[in-house]
CSV table of C-alpha atoms in Angstrom, one decimal:
chain,number,residue,atom,x,y,z
A,959,UNK,CA,-63.8,2.7,68.1
A,960,UNK,CA,-61.1,0.6,69.7
A,961,UNK,CA,-60.6,1.3,73.4
A,962,UNK,CA,-57.2,0.4,74.8
A,963,UNK,CA,-57.3,-0.9,78.4
A,964,UNK,CA,-54.1,-0.8,80.5
A,965,UNK,CA,-53.3,-2.8,83.6
A,966,UNK,CA,-56.0,-5.5,83.1
A,967,UNK,CA,-55.9,-8.4,85.4
A,968,UNK,CA,-56.5,-11.9,84.1
A,969,UNK,CA,-59.7,-12.3,86.1
A,970,UNK,CA,-61.2,-9.1,84.8
A,971,UNK,CA,-60.2,-9.4,81.1
A,972,UNK,CA,-63.2,-11.5,80.0
A,973,UNK,CA,-65.5,-9.1,81.9
A,974,UNK,CA,-64.1,-6.1,80.0
A,975,UNK,CA,-63.9,-7.8,76.6
A,976,UNK,CA,-67.5,-8.8,76.5
A,977,UNK,CA,-68.8,-5.6,78.1
A,978,UNK,CA,-68.5,-3.1,75.3
A,979,UNK,CA,-71.3,-3.1,72.7
A,980,UNK,CA,-70.7,-3.1,69.0
A,981,UNK,CA,-69.3,-1.2,67.1
A,982,UNK,CA,-66.9,-0.5,70.0
A,983,UNK,CA,-64.1,-2.9,70.7
A,984,UNK,CA,-61.6,-3.2,73.5
A,985,UNK,CA,-58.0,-4.4,73.5
A,986,UNK,CA,-56.7,-5.4,77.0
A,987,UNK,CA,-53.1,-5.1,78.0
A,988,UNK,CA,-51.6,-6.4,81.2
A,989,UNK,CA,-48.9,-3.7,81.3
A,990,UNK,CA,-49.5,-0.6,83.3
A,991,UNK,CA,-49.6,2.9,81.9
A,992,UNK,CA,-46.5,4.9,82.5
A,993,UNK,CA,-43.9,7.0,80.5
A,994,UNK,CA,-42.5,3.8,78.9
A,995,UNK,CA,-45.8,2.4,77.8
A,996,UNK,CA,-47.7,5.6,76.9
A,997,UNK,CA,-46.6,5.4,73.2
A,998,UNK,CA,-48.6,2.2,72.9
A,999,UNK,CA,-51.8,4.3,73.1
A,1000,UNK,CA,-50.9,6.3,70.0
A,1001,UNK,CA,-53.9,6.4,67.7
A,1002,UNK,CA,-56.4,5.5,70.4
A,1003,UNK,CA,-58.9,8.2,71.2
A,1004,UNK,CA,-60.1,6.4,74.3
A,1005,UNK,CA,-58.0,4.5,76.9
A,1006,UNK,CA,-58.9,2.9,80.2
A,1007,UNK,CA,-56.5,2.8,83.1
A,1008,UNK,CA,-56.2,1.2,86.5
A,1009,UNK,CA,-55.6,3.0,89.8
A,1010,UNK,CA,-51.8,2.3,89.7
A,1011,UNK,CA,-51.4,4.0,86.3
A,1012,UNK,CA,-49.0,7.0,86.1
A,1013,UNK,CA,-51.1,9.9,84.7
A,1014,UNK,CA,-48.8,12.7,85.6
A,1015,UNK,CA,-47.9,15.6,83.2
A,1016,UNK,CA,-45.4,13.7,81.1
A,1017,UNK,CA,-47.7,10.7,80.4
A,1018,UNK,CA,-50.7,12.9,79.8
A,1019,UNK,CA,-48.6,15.0,77.3
A,1020,UNK,CA,-47.5,11.8,75.5
A,1021,UNK,CA,-51.1,10.6,75.4
A,1022,UNK,CA,-52.4,13.8,74.0
A,1023,UNK,CA,-49.7,13.9,71.4
A,1024,UNK,CA,-50.7,10.4,70.3
A,1025,UNK,CA,-54.4,11.4,69.9
A,1026,UNK,CA,-55.9,10.3,73.1
A,1027,UNK,CA,-58.8,12.5,74.2
A,1028,UNK,CA,-60.6,10.4,76.8
A,1029,UNK,CA,-59.3,8.5,79.9
A,1030,UNK,CA,-61.7,6.1,81.7
A,1031,UNK,CA,-60.2,5.1,85.0
A,1032,UNK,CA,-61.4,1.9,86.5
A,1033,UNK,CA,-61.4,3.0,90.1
A,1034,UNK,CA,-62.9,5.5,92.5
A,1035,UNK,CA,-59.6,7.0,93.4
A,1036,UNK,CA,-57.9,9.4,91.0
A,1037,UNK,CA,-55.0,10.8,93.0
A,1038,UNK,CA,-52.7,9.4,90.3
A,1039,UNK,CA,-54.1,11.8,87.7
A,1040,UNK,CA,-53.0,15.4,87.2
A,1041,UNK,CA,-56.4,16.8,86.5
A,1042,UNK,CA,-55.2,20.3,85.9
A,1043,UNK,CA,-52.9,19.1,83.1
A,1044,UNK,CA,-55.6,16.9,81.6
A,1045,UNK,CA,-58.0,19.8,81.5
A,1046,UNK,CA,-55.4,22.1,79.9
A,1047,UNK,CA,-54.8,19.4,77.2
A,1048,UNK,CA,-58.5,19.3,76.5
A,1049,UNK,CA,-59.0,15.7,77.7
A,1050,UNK,CA,-62.0,14.1,79.3
A,1051,UNK,CA,-61.3,12.1,82.4
A,1052,UNK,CA,-63.9,9.9,84.1
A,1053,UNK,CA,-63.8,7.6,87.1
A,1054,UNK,CA,-66.1,5.1,88.7
A,1055,UNK,CA,-67.8,7.0,91.5
A,1056,UNK,CA,-69.5,4.0,93.0
A,1057,UNK,CA,-69.1,0.2,93.3
A,1058,UNK,CA,-70.0,-2.3,96.0
A,1059,UNK,CA,-68.8,-0.9,99.3
A,1060,UNK,CA,-69.2,-4.4,100.8
A,1061,UNK,CA,-66.2,-5.7,98.9
A,1062,UNK,CA,-63.8,-3.4,100.7
A,1063,UNK,CA,-65.5,-3.3,104.0
A,1064,UNK,CA,-65.6,-7.1,104.2
A,1065,UNK,CA,-62.0,-7.4,103.2
A,1066,UNK,CA,-61.0,-4.9,105.9
A,1067,UNK,CA,-62.6,-7.2,108.4
A,1068,UNK,CA,-60.8,-10.1,106.8
A,1069,UNK,CA,-57.5,-8.4,107.6
A,1070,UNK,CA,-58.6,-7.4,111.1
A,1071,UNK,CA,-59.6,-10.9,112.0
A,1072,UNK,CA,-56.6,-12.5,110.3
A,1073,UNK,CA,-54.1,-10.5,112.4
A,1074,UNK,CA,-56.2,-10.7,115.5
A,1075,UNK,CA,-56.5,-14.5,115.4
A,1076,UNK,CA,-53.0,-15.1,113.9
A,1077,UNK,CA,-54.5,-16.9,110.9
A,1078,UNK,CA,-51.4,-16.7,108.6
A,1079,UNK,CA,-49.1,-18.0,111.3
A,1080,UNK,CA,-51.5,-20.8,112.1
A,1081,UNK,CA,-51.8,-21.8,108.5
A,1082,UNK,CA,-48.1,-21.8,107.9
A,1083,UNK,CA,-47.6,-24.0,110.9
A,1084,UNK,CA,-50.2,-26.6,110.0
A,1085,UNK,CA,-48.7,-27.0,106.6
A,1086,UNK,CA,-45.7,-28.3,108.4
A,1087,UNK,CA,-47.9,-30.4,110.7
A,1088,UNK,CA,-47.1,-28.2,113.6
A,1089,UNK,CA,-50.4,-28.0,115.6
A,1090,UNK,CA,-49.2,-26.1,118.7
A,1091,UNK,CA,-51.3,-23.1,119.9
A,1092,UNK,CA,-48.3,-21.2,121.3
A,1093,UNK,CA,-48.4,-17.6,120.1
A,1094,UNK,CA,-51.8,-17.9,118.5
A,1095,UNK,CA,-54.0,-16.4,121.2
A,1096,UNK,CA,-56.3,-13.6,119.9
A,1097,UNK,CA,-59.0,-11.5,121.6
A,1098,UNK,CA,-62.7,-11.3,121.5
A,1099,UNK,CA,-63.8,-8.2,119.6
A,1100,UNK,CA,-67.2,-8.2,121.1
A,1101,UNK,CA,-67.4,-5.4,123.7
A,1102,UNK,CA,-64.2,-3.7,122.5
A,1103,UNK,CA,-64.0,-0.3,120.7
A,1104,UNK,CA,-63.6,0.2,117.0
A,1105,UNK,CA,-62.6,3.5,115.5
A,1106,UNK,CA,-63.7,4.2,111.9
A,1107,UNK,CA,-61.8,7.0,110.2
A,1108,UNK,CA,-64.1,7.9,107.2
A,1109,UNK,CA,-67.8,7.0,107.4
A,1110,UNK,CA,-68.9,7.2,103.8
A,1111,UNK,CA,-70.4,4.2,102.0
A,1112,UNK,CA,-67.5,1.8,102.8
A,1113,UNK,CA,-67.1,3.1,106.3
A,1114,UNK,CA,-70.8,2.6,106.9
A,1115,UNK,CA,-70.6,-1.0,105.6
A,1116,UNK,CA,-67.7,-1.6,107.9
A,1117,UNK,CA,-69.6,-0.1,110.8
A,1118,UNK,CA,-72.6,-2.3,110.2
A,1119,UNK,CA,-70.3,-5.3,110.6
A,1120,UNK,CA,-68.7,-3.9,113.7
A,1121,UNK,CA,-72.2,-3.4,115.1
A,1122,UNK,CA,-72.9,-7.0,114.4
A,1123,UNK,CA,-69.8,-7.9,116.5
A,1124,UNK,CA,-71.3,-6.0,119.4
A,1125,UNK,CA,-68.5,-3.4,119.5
A,1126,UNK,CA,-68.5,0.2,120.8
A,1127,UNK,CA,-68.4,2.5,117.7
A,1128,UNK,CA,-66.4,5.6,117.4
A,1129,UNK,CA,-66.2,7.7,114.2
A,1130,UNK,CA,-64.4,10.6,112.7
A,1131,UNK,CA,-65.2,12.4,109.5
A,1132,UNK,CA,-65.9,15.9,108.2
A,1133,UNK,CA,-69.6,15.0,107.9
A,1134,UNK,CA,-71.5,12.6,110.2
A,1135,UNK,CA,-73.3,9.7,108.6
A,1136,UNK,CA,-76.9,9.4,110.1
A,1137,UNK,CA,-76.9,5.6,109.5
A,1138,UNK,CA,-73.8,5.2,111.6
A,1139,UNK,CA,-75.3,7.4,114.3
A,1140,UNK,CA,-78.4,5.2,114.3
A,1141,UNK,CA,-76.1,2.2,114.8
A,1142,UNK,CA,-74.8,3.8,118.0
A,1143,UNK,CA,-71.6,5.5,116.6
A,1144,UNK,CA,-70.2,8.4,118.6
A,1145,UNK,CA,-68.3,11.0,116.6
A,1146,UNK,CA,-65.3,12.2,118.4
A,1147,UNK,CA,-62.0,14.0,117.7
A,1148,UNK,CA,-59.4,12.0,115.9
A,1149,UNK,CA,-57.0,12.0,118.8
A,1150,UNK,CA,-59.7,10.6,121.1
A,1151,UNK,CA,-60.7,7.9,118.6
A,1152,UNK,CA,-57.0,6.8,118.3
A,1153,UNK,CA,-56.5,6.8,122.0
A,1154,UNK,CA,-59.6,4.8,122.9
A,1155,UNK,CA,-59.9,2.3,120.0
A,1156,UNK,CA,-58.8,-1.3,120.1
A,1157,UNK,CA,-59.2,-1.5,116.3
A,1158,UNK,CA,-58.7,1.4,113.9
A,1159,UNK,CA,-59.8,1.1,110.3
A,1160,UNK,CA,-59.2,3.7,107.6
A,1161,UNK,CA,-61.8,4.5,104.9
A,1162,UNK,CA,-60.8,7.9,103.5
A,1163,UNK,CA,-59.8,9.2,100.1
A,1164,UNK,CA,-56.2,10.3,99.6
A,1165,UNK,CA,-56.0,14.1,99.4
A,1166,UNK,CA,-53.4,16.6,100.5
A,1167,UNK,CA,-55.4,17.0,103.7
A,1168,UNK,CA,-55.4,13.3,104.5
A,1169,UNK,CA,-51.9,12.4,103.3
A,1170,UNK,CA,-50.0,10.8,106.3
A,1171,UNK,CA,-53.1,11.3,108.5
A,1172,UNK,CA,-51.7,8.5,110.5
A,1173,UNK,CA,-48.3,9.9,111.1
A,1174,UNK,CA,-45.8,9.3,113.9
A,1175,UNK,CA,-47.8,11.3,116.4
A,1176,UNK,CA,-51.1,9.5,115.5
A,1177,UNK,CA,-49.4,6.1,115.8
A,1178,UNK,CA,-48.0,7.0,119.3
A,1179,UNK,CA,-51.5,8.1,120.3
A,1180,UNK,CA,-52.9,4.6,119.7
A,1181,UNK,CA,-53.0,1.8,122.2
A,1182,UNK,CA,-49.9,-0.4,122.3
A,1183,UNK,CA,-52.1,-3.5,121.7
A,1184,UNK,CA,-54.4,-1.9,119.0
A,1185,UNK,CA,-55.1,-3.3,115.6
A,1186,UNK,CA,-54.6,-1.0,112.6
A,1187,UNK,CA,-56.2,-1.7,109.2
A,1188,UNK,CA,-55.9,0.2,105.9
A,1189,UNK,CA,-57.9,-0.9,102.9
A,1190,UNK,CA,-58.2,2.6,101.5
A,1191,UNK,CA,-55.1,4.4,100.2
A,1192,UNK,CA,-51.5,3.7,101.2
A,1193,UNK,CA,-50.6,7.4,101.5
A,1194,UNK,CA,-52.9,7.8,104.5
A,1195,UNK,CA,-50.2,6.1,106.7
A,1196,UNK,CA,-46.6,7.3,107.1
A,1197,UNK,CA,-45.0,3.9,106.5
A,1198,UNK,CA,-41.6,4.7,107.8
A,1199,UNK,CA,-43.2,5.9,111.1
A,1200,UNK,CA,-45.2,2.7,111.2
A,1201,UNK,CA,-42.1,0.6,110.9
A,1202,UNK,CA,-40.5,2.6,113.7
A,1203,UNK,CA,-43.4,1.8,116.0
A,1204,UNK,CA,-43.5,-1.8,115.1
A,1205,UNK,CA,-39.8,-2.1,115.9
A,1206,UNK,CA,-40.7,-1.0,119.4
A,1207,UNK,CA,-43.0,-4.0,119.7
A,1208,UNK,CA,-46.2,-2.1,119.4
A,1209,UNK,CA,-49.6,-3.2,118.0
A,1210,UNK,CA,-51.4,-6.5,118.2
A,1211,UNK,CA,-51.6,-6.5,114.4
A,1212,UNK,CA,-51.5,-4.4,111.3
A,1213,UNK,CA,-53.4,-5.3,108.1
A,1214,UNK,CA,-52.4,-3.3,105.0
A,1215,UNK,CA,-54.1,-3.9,101.6
A,1216,UNK,CA,-52.5,-0.7,100.3
A,1217,UNK,CA,-49.0,0.9,100.5
A,1218,UNK,CA,-48.0,4.4,99.8
A,1219,UNK,CA,-45.3,3.4,97.3
A,1220,UNK,CA,-47.2,0.5,95.7
A,1221,UNK,CA,-47.0,1.8,92.1
A,1222,UNK,CA,-44.7,-0.4,90.2
A,1223,UNK,CA,-44.9,-3.2,92.7
A,1224,UNK,CA,-48.5,-4.1,93.4
A,1225,UNK,CA,-50.4,-6.2,90.8
A,1226,UNK,CA,-47.0,-7.4,89.5
A,1227,UNK,CA,-44.8,-10.5,90.1
A,1228,UNK,CA,-41.7,-9.3,91.8
A,1229,UNK,CA,-40.8,-12.7,93.4
A,1230,UNK,CA,-37.6,-13.1,91.4
A,1231,UNK,CA,-36.3,-9.6,91.9
A,1232,UNK,CA,-34.6,-7.8,94.7
A,1233,UNK,CA,-37.0,-5.3,96.3
A,1234,UNK,CA,-35.3,-1.9,96.7
A,1235,UNK,CA,-38.1,-0.5,98.9
A,1236,UNK,CA,-36.5,-1.0,102.3
A,1237,UNK,CA,-39.7,0.1,104.1
A,1238,UNK,CA,-41.9,-2.4,102.4
A,1239,UNK,CA,-39.3,-5.1,102.8
A,1240,UNK,CA,-39.2,-4.4,106.5
A,1241,UNK,CA,-43.0,-4.3,106.9
A,1242,UNK,CA,-43.5,-7.8,105.5
A,1243,UNK,CA,-41.0,-9.3,108.0
A,1244,UNK,CA,-43.0,-8.4,111.1
A,1245,UNK,CA,-45.0,-11.4,112.4
A,1246,UNK,CA,-47.9,-9.2,113.4
A,1247,UNK,CA,-48.2,-7.5,109.9
A,1248,UNK,CA,-50.2,-8.8,107.0
A,1249,UNK,CA,-49.7,-7.1,103.6
A,1250,UNK,CA,-52.0,-7.9,100.7
A,1251,UNK,CA,-51.8,-6.5,97.2
A,1252,UNK,CA,-54.6,-4.0,96.9
A,1253,UNK,CA,-57.2,-6.6,96.5
A,1254,UNK,CA,-60.0,-5.4,98.8
A,1255,UNK,CA,-62.2,-4.3,95.8
A,1256,UNK,CA,-61.5,-7.5,93.9
A,1257,UNK,CA,-64.8,-9.4,94.0
A,1258,UNK,CA,-67.0,-10.4,91.1
A,1259,UNK,CA,-69.7,-8.0,92.2
A,1260,UNK,CA,-67.4,-5.0,92.6
A,1261,UNK,CA,-65.3,-5.5,89.4
A,1262,UNK,CA,-68.5,-6.2,87.4
A,1263,UNK,CA,-69.9,-2.8,88.6
A,1264,UNK,CA,-66.6,-1.1,87.8
A,1265,UNK,CA,-66.6,-2.5,84.3
A,1266,UNK,CA,-70.2,-1.5,83.7
A,1267,UNK,CA,-69.6,2.1,84.9
A,1268,UNK,CA,-66.5,2.3,82.7
A,1269,UNK,CA,-68.5,1.2,79.7
A,1270,UNK,CA,-71.1,3.9,80.5
A,1271,UNK,CA,-68.4,6.5,80.8
A,1272,UNK,CA,-67.0,5.7,77.4
A,1273,UNK,CA,-70.5,5.6,75.8
A,1274,UNK,CA,-71.4,8.9,77.4
A,1275,UNK,CA,-68.2,10.4,76.0
A,1276,UNK,CA,-69.0,9.1,72.5
A,1277,UNK,CA,-72.5,10.6,72.7
A,1278,UNK,CA,-71.4,13.9,74.2
A,1279,UNK,CA,-73.2,13.2,77.5
A,1280,UNK,CA,-71.9,14.2,81.0
A,1281,UNK,CA,-72.4,12.2,84.2
A,1282,UNK,CA,-71.3,12.5,87.8
A,1283,UNK,CA,-68.3,10.3,87.0
A,1284,UNK,CA,-66.7,13.0,84.8
A,1285,UNK,CA,-63.7,14.7,86.6
A,1286,UNK,CA,-62.5,16.8,83.6
A,1287,UNK,CA,-63.8,19.0,82.2
A,1288,UNK,CA,-64.9,20.4,85.4
A,1289,UNK,CA,-67.9,22.3,84.0
């Protein structure tokens, strides 16, 4: 069987190509799956996709018409997949339910420290041999308060690092994590967490209930000098509302590894094109905002685990087995 993998980055291509055992083969494409590229999959029973693939009803219909029966997504998130349509079409859909939580947690701290200590501005200056310290003053995080929205595996890893910094720990989630409790975390209402935290970090899945969890009201509830970090899903933050608050001069720093309209932008080179997304264009102009291109998960360890899980998902499908990674069929 030849598996067709969409949206493969150059660094992960060799990992994917050597991961599938014979007689299975994989063909890697750097293009992302959408309505225009779906016809490429014709004749392939199994395809693999990235988190920025468009797997709405039209694309799923085109895939099914071309003979695709199994979709192995190389991510934990699956908000880009219309699972109801996939099930109606008789498809099997699987994801990667687990990979290194440290990759994302550590990168979230990278963003937090970079905006707190003005690392990007400092680096830009020194490249021009400007070694002044004006405008580079940060703050000690030791003794300050961190608010963690979402305390699952990644939120727990983030909390462990915060504990190492000697910070006061506040958490919010539908279920309390006993490990975070043991580290000294106090679970509080969301509004209290936002009002008291010097640093707020998001580690939640994107669902209808969490979309724009950080909306205009939530942003206004935060301290004027707070740091906000999102390494989870872009749709958790109302980007237009965030721009409005930034224009008022609020927040010490904002670190965004994800953006709610990143599909069609992130993972691609758009440097020679005019960006029509006015909100993103405005965000990257603020000196206290750092935007990266959904790279928090992108470590050798995490990508290796994602590839291994994807291979297992395909092999399970071929053998008629079911695992916890299968999203569709639901039973």
